[in-house]
Coordinates of C-alpha atoms and ligand atoms in Angstrom, one line a residue:
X1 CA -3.7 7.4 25.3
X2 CA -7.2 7.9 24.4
X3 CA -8.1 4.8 22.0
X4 CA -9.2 6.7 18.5
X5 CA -13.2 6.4 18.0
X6 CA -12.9 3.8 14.7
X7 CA -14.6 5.6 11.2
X8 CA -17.9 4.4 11.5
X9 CA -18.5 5.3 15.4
X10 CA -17.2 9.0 14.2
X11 CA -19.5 9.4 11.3
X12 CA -22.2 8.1 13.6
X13 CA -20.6 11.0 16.5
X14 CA -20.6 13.2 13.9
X15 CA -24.2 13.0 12.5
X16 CA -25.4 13.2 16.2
X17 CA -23.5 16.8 15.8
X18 CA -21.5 15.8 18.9
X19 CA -18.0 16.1 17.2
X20 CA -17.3 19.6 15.2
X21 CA -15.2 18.3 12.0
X22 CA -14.1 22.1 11.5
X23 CA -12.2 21.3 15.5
X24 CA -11.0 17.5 14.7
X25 CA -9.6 18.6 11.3
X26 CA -7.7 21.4 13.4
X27 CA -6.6 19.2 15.4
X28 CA -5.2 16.1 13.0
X29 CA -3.5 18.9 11.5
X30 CA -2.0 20.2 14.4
X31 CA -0.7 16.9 14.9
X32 CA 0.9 16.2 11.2
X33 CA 2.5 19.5 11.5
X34 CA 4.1 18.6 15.0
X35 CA 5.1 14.9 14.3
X36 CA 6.5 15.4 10.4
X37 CA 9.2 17.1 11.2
X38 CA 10.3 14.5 13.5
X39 CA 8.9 11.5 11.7
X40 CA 8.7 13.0 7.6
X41 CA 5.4 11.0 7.2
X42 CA 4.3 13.4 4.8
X43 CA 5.4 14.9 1.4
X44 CA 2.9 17.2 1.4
X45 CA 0.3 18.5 4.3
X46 CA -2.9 20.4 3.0
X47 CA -4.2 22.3 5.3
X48 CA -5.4 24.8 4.0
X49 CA -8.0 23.0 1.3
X50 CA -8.5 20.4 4.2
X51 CA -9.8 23.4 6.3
X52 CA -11.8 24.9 3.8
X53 CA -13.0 21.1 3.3
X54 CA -14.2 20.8 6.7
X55 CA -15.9 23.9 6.9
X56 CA -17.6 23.4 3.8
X57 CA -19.2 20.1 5.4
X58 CA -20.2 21.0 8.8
X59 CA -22.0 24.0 6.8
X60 CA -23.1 20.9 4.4
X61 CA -24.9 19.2 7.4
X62 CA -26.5 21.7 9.1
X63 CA -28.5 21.8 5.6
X64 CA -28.6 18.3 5.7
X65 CA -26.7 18.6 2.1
X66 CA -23.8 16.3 3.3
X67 CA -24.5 12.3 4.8
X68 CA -21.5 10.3 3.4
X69 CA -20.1 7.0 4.9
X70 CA -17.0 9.1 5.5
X71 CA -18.2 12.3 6.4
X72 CA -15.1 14.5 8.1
X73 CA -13.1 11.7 8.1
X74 CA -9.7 12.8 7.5
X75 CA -7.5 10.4 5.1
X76 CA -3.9 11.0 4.1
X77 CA -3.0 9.8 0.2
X78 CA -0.2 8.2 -0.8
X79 CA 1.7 10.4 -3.2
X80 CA 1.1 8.9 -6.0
X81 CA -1.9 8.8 -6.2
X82 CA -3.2 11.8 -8.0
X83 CA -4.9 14.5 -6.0
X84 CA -6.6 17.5 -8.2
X85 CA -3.8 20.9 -7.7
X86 CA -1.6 18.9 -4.9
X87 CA 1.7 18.5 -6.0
X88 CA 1.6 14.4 -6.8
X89 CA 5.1 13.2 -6.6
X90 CA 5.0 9.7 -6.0
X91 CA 8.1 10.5 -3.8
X92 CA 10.0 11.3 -6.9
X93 CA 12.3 14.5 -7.6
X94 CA 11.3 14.0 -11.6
X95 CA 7.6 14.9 -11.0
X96 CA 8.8 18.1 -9.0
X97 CA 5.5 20.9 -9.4
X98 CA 3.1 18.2 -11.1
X99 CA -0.3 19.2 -10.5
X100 CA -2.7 16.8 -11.2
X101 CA -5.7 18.7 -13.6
X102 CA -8.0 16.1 -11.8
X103 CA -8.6 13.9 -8.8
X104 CA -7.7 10.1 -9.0
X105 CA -10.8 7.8 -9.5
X106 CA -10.2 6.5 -5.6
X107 CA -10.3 10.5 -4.4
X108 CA -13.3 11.0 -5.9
X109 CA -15.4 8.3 -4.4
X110 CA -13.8 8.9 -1.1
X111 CA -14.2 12.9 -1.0
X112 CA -18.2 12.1 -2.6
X113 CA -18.8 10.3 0.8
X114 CA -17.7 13.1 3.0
X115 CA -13.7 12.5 3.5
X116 CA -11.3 15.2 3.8
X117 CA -8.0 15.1 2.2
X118 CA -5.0 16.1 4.5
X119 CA -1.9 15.6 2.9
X120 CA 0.5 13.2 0.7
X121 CA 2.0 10.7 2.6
X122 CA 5.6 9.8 1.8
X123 CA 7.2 6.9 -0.1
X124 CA 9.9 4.7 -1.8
X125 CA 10.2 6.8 -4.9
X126 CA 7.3 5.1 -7.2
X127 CA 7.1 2.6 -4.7
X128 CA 10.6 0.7 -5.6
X129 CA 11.4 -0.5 -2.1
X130 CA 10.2 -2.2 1.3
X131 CA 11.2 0.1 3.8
X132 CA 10.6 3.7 2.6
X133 CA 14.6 4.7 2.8
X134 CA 14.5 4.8 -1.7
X135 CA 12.8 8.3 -0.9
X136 CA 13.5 10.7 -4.5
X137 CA 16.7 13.1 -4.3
X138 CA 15.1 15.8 -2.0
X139 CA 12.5 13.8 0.4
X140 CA 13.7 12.6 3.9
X141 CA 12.8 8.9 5.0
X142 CA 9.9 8.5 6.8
X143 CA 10.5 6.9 10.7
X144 CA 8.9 4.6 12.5
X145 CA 7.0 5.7 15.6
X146 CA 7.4 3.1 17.7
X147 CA 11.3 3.0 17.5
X148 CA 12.5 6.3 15.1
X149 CA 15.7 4.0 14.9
X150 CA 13.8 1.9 12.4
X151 CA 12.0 2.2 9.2
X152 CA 8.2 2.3 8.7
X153 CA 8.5 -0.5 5.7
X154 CA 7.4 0.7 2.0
X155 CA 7.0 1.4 0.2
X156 CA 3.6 3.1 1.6
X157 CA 5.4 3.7 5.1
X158 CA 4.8 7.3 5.3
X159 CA 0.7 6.1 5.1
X160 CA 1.2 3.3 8.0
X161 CA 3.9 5.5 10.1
X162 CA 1.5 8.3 10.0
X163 CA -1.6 5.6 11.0
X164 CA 0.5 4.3 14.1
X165 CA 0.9 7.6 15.2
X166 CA -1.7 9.6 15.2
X167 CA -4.4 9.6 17.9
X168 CA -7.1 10.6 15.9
X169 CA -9.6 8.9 13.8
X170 CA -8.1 8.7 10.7
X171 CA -7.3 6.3 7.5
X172 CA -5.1 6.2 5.0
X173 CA -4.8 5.0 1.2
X174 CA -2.0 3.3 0.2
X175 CA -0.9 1.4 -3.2
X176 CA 0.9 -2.1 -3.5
X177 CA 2.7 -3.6 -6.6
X178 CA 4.8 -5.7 -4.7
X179 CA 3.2 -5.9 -0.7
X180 CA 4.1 -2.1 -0.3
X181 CA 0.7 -1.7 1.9
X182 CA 1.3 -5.4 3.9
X183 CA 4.7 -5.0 4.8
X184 CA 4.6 -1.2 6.2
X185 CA 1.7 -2.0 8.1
X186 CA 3.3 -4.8 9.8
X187 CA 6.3 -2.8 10.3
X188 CA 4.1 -0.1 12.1
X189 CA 1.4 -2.1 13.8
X190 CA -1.6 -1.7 11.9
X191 CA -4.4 -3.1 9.6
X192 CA -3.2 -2.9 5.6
X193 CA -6.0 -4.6 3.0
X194 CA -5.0 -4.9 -0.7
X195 CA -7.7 -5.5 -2.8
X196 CA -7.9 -7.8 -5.7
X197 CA -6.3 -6.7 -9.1
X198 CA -9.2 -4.5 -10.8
X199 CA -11.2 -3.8 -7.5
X200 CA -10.0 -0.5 -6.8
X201 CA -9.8 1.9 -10.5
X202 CA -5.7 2.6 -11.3
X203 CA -7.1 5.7 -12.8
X204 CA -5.4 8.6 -11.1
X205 CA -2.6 6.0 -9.9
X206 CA 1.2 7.2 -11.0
X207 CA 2.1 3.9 -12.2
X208 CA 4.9 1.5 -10.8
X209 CA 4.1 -1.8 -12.9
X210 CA 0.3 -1.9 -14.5
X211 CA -0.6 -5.3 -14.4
X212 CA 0.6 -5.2 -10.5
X213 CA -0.4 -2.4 -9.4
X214 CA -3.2 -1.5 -7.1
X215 CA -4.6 1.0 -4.3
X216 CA -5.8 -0.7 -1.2
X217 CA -6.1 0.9 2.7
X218 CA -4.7 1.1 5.7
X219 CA -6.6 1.7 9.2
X220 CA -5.7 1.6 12.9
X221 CA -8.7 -1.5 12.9
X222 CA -9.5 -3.7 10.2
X223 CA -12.9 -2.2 10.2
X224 CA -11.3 1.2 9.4
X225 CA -9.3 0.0 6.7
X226 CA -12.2 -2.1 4.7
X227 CA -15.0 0.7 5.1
X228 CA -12.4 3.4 3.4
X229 CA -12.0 -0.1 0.9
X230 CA -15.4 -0.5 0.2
X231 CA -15.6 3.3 -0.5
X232 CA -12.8 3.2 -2.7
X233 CA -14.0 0.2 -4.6
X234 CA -16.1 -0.4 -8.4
X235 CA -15.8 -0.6 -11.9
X236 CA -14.2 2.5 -13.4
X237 CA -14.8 3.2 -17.5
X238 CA -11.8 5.0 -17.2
X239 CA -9.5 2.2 -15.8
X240 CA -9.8 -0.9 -18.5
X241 CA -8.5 -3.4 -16.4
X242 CA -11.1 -2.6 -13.8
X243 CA -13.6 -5.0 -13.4
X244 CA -17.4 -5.2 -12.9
X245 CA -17.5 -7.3 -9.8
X246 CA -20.0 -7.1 -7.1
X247 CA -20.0 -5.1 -4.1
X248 CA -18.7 -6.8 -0.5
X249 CA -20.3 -4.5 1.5
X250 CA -17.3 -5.1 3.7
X251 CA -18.5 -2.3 5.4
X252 CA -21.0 -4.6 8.0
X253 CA -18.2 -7.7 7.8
X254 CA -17.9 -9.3 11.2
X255 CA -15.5 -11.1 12.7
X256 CA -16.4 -15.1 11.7
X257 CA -14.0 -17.6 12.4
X258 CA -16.6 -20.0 9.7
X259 CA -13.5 -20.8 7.5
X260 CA -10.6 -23.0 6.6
X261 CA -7.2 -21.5 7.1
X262 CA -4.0 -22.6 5.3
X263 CA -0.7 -22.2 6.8
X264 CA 1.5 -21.9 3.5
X265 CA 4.8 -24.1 4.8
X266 CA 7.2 -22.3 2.7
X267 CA 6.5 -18.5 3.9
X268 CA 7.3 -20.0 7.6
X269 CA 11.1 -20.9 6.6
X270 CA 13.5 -18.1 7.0
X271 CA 11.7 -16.4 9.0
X272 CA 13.2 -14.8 12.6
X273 CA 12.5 -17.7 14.7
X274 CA 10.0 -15.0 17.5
X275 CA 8.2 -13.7 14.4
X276 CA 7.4 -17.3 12.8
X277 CA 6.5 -18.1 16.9
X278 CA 3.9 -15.3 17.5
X279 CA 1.9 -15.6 13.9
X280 CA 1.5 -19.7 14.9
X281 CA 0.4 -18.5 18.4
X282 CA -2.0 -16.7 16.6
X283 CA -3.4 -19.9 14.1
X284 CA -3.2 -21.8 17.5
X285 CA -6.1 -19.8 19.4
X286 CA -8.1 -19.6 15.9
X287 CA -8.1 -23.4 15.5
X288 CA -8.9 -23.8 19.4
X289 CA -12.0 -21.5 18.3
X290 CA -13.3 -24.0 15.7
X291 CA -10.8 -22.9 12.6
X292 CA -10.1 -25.6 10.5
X293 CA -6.4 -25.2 10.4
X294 CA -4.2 -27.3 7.6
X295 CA -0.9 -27.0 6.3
X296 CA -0.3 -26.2 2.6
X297 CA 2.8 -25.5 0.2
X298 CA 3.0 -23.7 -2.5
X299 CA 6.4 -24.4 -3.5
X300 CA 6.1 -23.0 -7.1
X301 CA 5.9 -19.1 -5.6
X302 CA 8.4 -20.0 -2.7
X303 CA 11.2 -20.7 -5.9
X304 CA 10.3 -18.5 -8.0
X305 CA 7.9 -16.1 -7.0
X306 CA 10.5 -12.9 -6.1
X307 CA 12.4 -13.5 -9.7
X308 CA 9.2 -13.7 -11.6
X309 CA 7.6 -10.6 -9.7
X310 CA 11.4 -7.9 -10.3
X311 CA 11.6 -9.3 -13.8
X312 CA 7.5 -8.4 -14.3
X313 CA 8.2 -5.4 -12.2
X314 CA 11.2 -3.9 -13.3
X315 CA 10.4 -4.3 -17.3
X316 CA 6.8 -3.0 -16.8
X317 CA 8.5 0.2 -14.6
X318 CA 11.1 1.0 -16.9
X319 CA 8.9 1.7 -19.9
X320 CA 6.3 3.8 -18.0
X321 CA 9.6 5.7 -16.7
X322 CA 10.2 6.8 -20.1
X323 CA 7.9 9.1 -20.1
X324 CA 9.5 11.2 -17.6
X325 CA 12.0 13.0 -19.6
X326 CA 11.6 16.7 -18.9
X327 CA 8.9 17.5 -21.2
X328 CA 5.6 16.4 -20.4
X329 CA 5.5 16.5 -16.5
X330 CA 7.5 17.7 -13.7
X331 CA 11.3 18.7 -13.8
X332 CA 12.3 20.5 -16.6
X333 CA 14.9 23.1 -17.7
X334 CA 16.6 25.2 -20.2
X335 CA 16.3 23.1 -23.5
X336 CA 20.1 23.2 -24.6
X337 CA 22.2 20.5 -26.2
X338 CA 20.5 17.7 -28.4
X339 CA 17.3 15.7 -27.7
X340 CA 19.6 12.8 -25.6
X341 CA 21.7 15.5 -24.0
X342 CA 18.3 17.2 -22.4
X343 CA 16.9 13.9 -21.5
X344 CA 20.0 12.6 -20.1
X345 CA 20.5 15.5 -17.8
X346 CA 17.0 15.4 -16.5
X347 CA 16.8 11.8 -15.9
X348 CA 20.0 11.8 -14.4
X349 CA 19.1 14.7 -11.4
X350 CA 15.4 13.6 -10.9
X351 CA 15.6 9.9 -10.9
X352 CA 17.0 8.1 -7.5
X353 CA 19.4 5.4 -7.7
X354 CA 16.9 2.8 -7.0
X355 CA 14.7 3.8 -10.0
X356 CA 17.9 4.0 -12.1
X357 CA 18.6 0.3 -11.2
X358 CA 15.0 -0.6 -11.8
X359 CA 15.3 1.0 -15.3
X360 CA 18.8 -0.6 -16.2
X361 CA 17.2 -4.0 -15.1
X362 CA 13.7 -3.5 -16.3
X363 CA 15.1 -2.5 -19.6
X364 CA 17.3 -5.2 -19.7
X365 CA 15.2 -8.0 -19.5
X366 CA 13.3 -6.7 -22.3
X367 CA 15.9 -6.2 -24.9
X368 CA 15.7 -8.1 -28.0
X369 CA 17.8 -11.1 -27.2
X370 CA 17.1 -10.9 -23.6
X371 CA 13.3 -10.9 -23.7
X372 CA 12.4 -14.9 -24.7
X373 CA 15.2 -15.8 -21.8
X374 CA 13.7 -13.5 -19.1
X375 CA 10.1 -11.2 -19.6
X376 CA 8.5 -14.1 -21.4
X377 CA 9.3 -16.4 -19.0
X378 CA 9.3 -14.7 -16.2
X379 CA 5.4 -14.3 -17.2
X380 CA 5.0 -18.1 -18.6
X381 CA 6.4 -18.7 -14.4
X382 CA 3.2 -15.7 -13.4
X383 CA 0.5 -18.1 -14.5
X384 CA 2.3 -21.3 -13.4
X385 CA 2.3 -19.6 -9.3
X386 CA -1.7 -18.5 -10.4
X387 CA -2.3 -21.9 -11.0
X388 CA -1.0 -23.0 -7.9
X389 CA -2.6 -20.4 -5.5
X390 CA -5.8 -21.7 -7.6
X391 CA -5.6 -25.4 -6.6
X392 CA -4.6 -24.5 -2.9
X393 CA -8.5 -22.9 -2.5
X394 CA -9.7 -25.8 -3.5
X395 CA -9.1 -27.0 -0.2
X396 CA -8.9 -23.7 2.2
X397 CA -10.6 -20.3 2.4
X398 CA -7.8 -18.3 3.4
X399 CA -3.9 -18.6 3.6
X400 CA -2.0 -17.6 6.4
X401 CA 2.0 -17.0 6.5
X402 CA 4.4 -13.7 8.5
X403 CA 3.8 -10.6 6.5
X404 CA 7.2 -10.1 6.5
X405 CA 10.0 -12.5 7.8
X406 CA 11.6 -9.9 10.4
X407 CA 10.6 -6.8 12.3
X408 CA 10.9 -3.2 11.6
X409 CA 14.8 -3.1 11.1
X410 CA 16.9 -0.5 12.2
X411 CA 18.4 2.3 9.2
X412 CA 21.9 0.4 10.3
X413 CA 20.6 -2.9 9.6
X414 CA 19.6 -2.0 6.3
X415 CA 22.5 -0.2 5.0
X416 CA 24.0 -4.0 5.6
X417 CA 22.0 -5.4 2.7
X418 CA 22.3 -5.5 -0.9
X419 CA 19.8 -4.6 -3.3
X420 CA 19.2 -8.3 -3.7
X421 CA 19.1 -9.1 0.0
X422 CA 16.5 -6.6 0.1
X423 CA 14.6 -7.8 -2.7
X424 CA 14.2 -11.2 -1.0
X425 CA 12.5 -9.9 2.0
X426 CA 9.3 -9.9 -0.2
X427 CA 9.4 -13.4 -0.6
X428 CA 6.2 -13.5 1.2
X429 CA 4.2 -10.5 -0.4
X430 CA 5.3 -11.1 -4.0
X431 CA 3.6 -13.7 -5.0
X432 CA -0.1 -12.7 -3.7
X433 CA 0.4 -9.6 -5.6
X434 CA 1.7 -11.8 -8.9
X435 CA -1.6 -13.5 -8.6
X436 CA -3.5 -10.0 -8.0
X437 CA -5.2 -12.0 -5.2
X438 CA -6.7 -10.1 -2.0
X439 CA -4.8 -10.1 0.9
X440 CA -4.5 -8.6 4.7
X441 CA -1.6 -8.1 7.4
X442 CA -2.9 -7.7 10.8
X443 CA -1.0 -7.1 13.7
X444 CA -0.8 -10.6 15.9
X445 CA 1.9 -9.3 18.6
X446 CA 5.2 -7.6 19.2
X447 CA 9.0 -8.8 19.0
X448 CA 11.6 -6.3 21.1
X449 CA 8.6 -4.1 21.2
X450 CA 7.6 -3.9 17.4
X451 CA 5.4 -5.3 15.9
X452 CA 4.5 -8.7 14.1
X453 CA 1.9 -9.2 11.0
X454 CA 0.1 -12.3 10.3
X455 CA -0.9 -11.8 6.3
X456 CA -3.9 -13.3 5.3
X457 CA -4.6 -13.7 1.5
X458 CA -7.9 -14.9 0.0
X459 CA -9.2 -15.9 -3.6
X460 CA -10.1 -13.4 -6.3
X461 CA -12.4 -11.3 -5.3
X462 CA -13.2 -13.2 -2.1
X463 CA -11.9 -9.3 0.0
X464 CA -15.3 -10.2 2.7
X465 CA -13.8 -13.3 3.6
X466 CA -10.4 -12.0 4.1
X467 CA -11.9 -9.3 6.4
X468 CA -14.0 -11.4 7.9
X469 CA -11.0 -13.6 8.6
X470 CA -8.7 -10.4 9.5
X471 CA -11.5 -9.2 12.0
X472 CA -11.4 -12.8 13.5
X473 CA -7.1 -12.3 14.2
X474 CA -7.7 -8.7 15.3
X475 CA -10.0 -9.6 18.1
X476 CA -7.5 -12.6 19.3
X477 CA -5.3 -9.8 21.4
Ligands
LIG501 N1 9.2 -4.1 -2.2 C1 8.6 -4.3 -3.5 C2 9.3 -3.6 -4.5 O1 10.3 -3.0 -4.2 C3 7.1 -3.9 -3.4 C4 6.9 -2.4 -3.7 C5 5.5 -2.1 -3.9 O2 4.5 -2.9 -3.7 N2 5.2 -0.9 -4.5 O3 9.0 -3.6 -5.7

């Protein structure tokens, strides 16, 4: 297959008026018509606006109106993130004919620089899950490409499944409270960035957990992914958490091997013995390059990192649930019986069982008589595993550790595990997104023919080193 021209050659095609956007838009969208109803990357496809998009650029050009970083690059949006009149789901039954009055913060800085918006990519439902099978009540899961017997990984798998697949330049945006960009794009084979907490504005976000939360990219390169991110990225007035940092201009990062790597000793153990083999193959040849290579533990996140990250999770999630009752948004029907009866019934049909766990356990460990025992601490624990990620770059640039401990598995294999078993498969993503620190999964080789990610996770606000480090892994293969 023809390798995909990466974002910036295209624009560069594109001003030279040797690639027609109105013709590559056709023809992505060709291809998500043909492939979803095989592989259900997508909740939503918009072709029509995306057409209308396209046409409205190359017009734009001509008049030399239109000369965006992205311009004509076609990007598919994770459902929950809000896109102005698209139905905005986040993968969930409950928000059934939402239509967002306005575009998410993230959509408008990526449609002001020329991209073109062409469809809602599928998910866990409000991202509760790591291999996109939680979808709401009426989605179907999304499949892996490489192997439609397995899962793409969530809970952004419908963003790296369709990112695998397609042939065409394209990118993606995807949202993490957990690792749910890292782990699908390890599952799928490509480049996933997560920014640091506050980089990218929530503002248009449907919200999982708010102090986890955040929007990153996904890209067949790691160039891909970290121009879309540097698009995406900047203080927002209307997100308060957001913060005024400056600019990475990731989008000229080069590969640099300048840096000290830490493997983090803990992440290695319990890991598939081939998956733990190939990401050291891959510290090997950096270190042969000149990497400084050490070994570090952080055994405060290994312990504790996926109880403090459900507790934070679940209790944050089950009070922005609430507001999905029937009345404000989405699903809603004949108003009969009492206030509870209503809100019962509704919440009942439009919430998946995941959520409904998530709600029962969030709301649990924030009752009165529960809260001191498990919220408070389970957030007394979040700044005890900052503190340590804080003292390990004192002595390394970058950590290093298997995105995720196994491969894609198959849709048997998972019906094997309990909601627990599942839950511990993050213990390697959790606790850089506790932290809200930066962090990267890269593809570093294949196991039974799917892939491996190596996850690379930087400091606060440190995203061009982490590129610059993820570039470094990319070119290794
Ligand atoms: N797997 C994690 C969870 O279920 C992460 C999900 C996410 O980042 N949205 O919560």
């Amino acid at each position: 297959m023809k390798k995909a021209l990466e974002l910036h050659e295209f624009v560069k095609e594109i001003k030279r008026g040797n690639i027609s956007i109105t013709e590559h838009t056709e023809k992505i969208l060709e291809e998500v018509e043909k492939s979803n109803s095989r592989f259900h990357h997508f909740n939503l496809i918009a072709k029509k606006s995306a057409l209308q998009q396209a046409k409205e650029i190359d017009a734009g050009i001509k008049t030399g109106q239109h000369k965006g970083k992205l311009l004509g690059v076609p990007i598919s949006v994770k459902d929950c993130i809000c896109v102005k009149d698209f139905e905005s789901r986040a993968g969930s039954k409950i928000l059934t004919g939402y239509l967002p009055l306005f575009d998410a913060t993230a959509i408008v800085k990526a449609k002001a620089e020329g991209a073109i918006i062409i469809g809602k990519t599928a998910q866990d439902e409000f991202g509760f899950g790591t291999f996109s099978n939680n979808v709401g009540v009426d989605f179907e899961t999304p499949l892996n490409p490489l192997d439609p017997k397995r899962c793409c990984g969530g809970s952004s798998g419908g963003s790296a499944g369709f990112t695998a697949l397609t042939s065409l330049t394209h990118a993606s945006l995807g949202q993490s409270t957990g690792g749910s960009i890292a782990c699908p794009a390890s599952f799928c084979g490509v480049a996933g960035l997560t920014p640091t907490y506050g980089r990218v504005s929530r503002y248009g976000l449907i919200d999982y957990a708010n102090s986890l939360d955040k929007i990153g990219t996904m890209g067949k390169t790691v160039s891909d992914a970290a121009l879309l991110l540097e698009t995406i990225s900047g203080y927002d007035l209307n997100d308060s958490t957001s913060l005024k940092a400056e600019a990475q201009n990731l989008e000229n990062a080069k590969p640099s091997n300048d840096f000290r790597i830490g493997i983090v000793k803990e992440f290695f153990k319990g890991c598939e013995e081939k998956v733990k083999k190939t990401c050291l193959k891959a510290i090997d040849k950096l270190e042969s390059q000149g990497t400084t290579v050490k070994e570090i533990s952080l055994p405060l996140n290994a312990k504790y990192g996926i109880a403090a990250y459900y507790l934070a999770s679940t209790t944050e999630a089950s009070t922005n649930l609430a507001r999905f009752c029937g009345m404000r948004y989405g699903l809603h029907d004949k108003l009969e019986g009492n206030f509870n009866e209503y809100f019962s019934r509704i919440r009942s049909a439009g919430f998946g069982t995941e959520a409904k766990r998530r709600i029962l356990l969030g709301t649990f460990a924030r009752m009165s008589g529960f809260r001191d025992a498990y919220y408070l601490k389970a957030m007394k624990v979040r700044t005890k595993l900052i503190k340590e990620f804080k003292q390990a770059f004192e002595n390394v640039d970058v950590l290093v550790n298997p995105t995720m401990p196994i491969i894609a598995p198959t849709f048997g294999e998972i019906k094997k595990l309990s909601p627990l078993d599942e839950y511990a498969m993050d213990l390697c993503t959790v606790p850089a997104n506790l932290a809200g620190l930066p962090h990267a999964s890269v593809n570093v080789g294949e196991h039974k023919g799917m892939p491996v990610g190596l996850m690379i996770t930087a400091d606060h606000l440190q995203e061009k080193k982490m590129v610059q480090a993820a570039m470094a892994v990319e070119e290794l293969k």
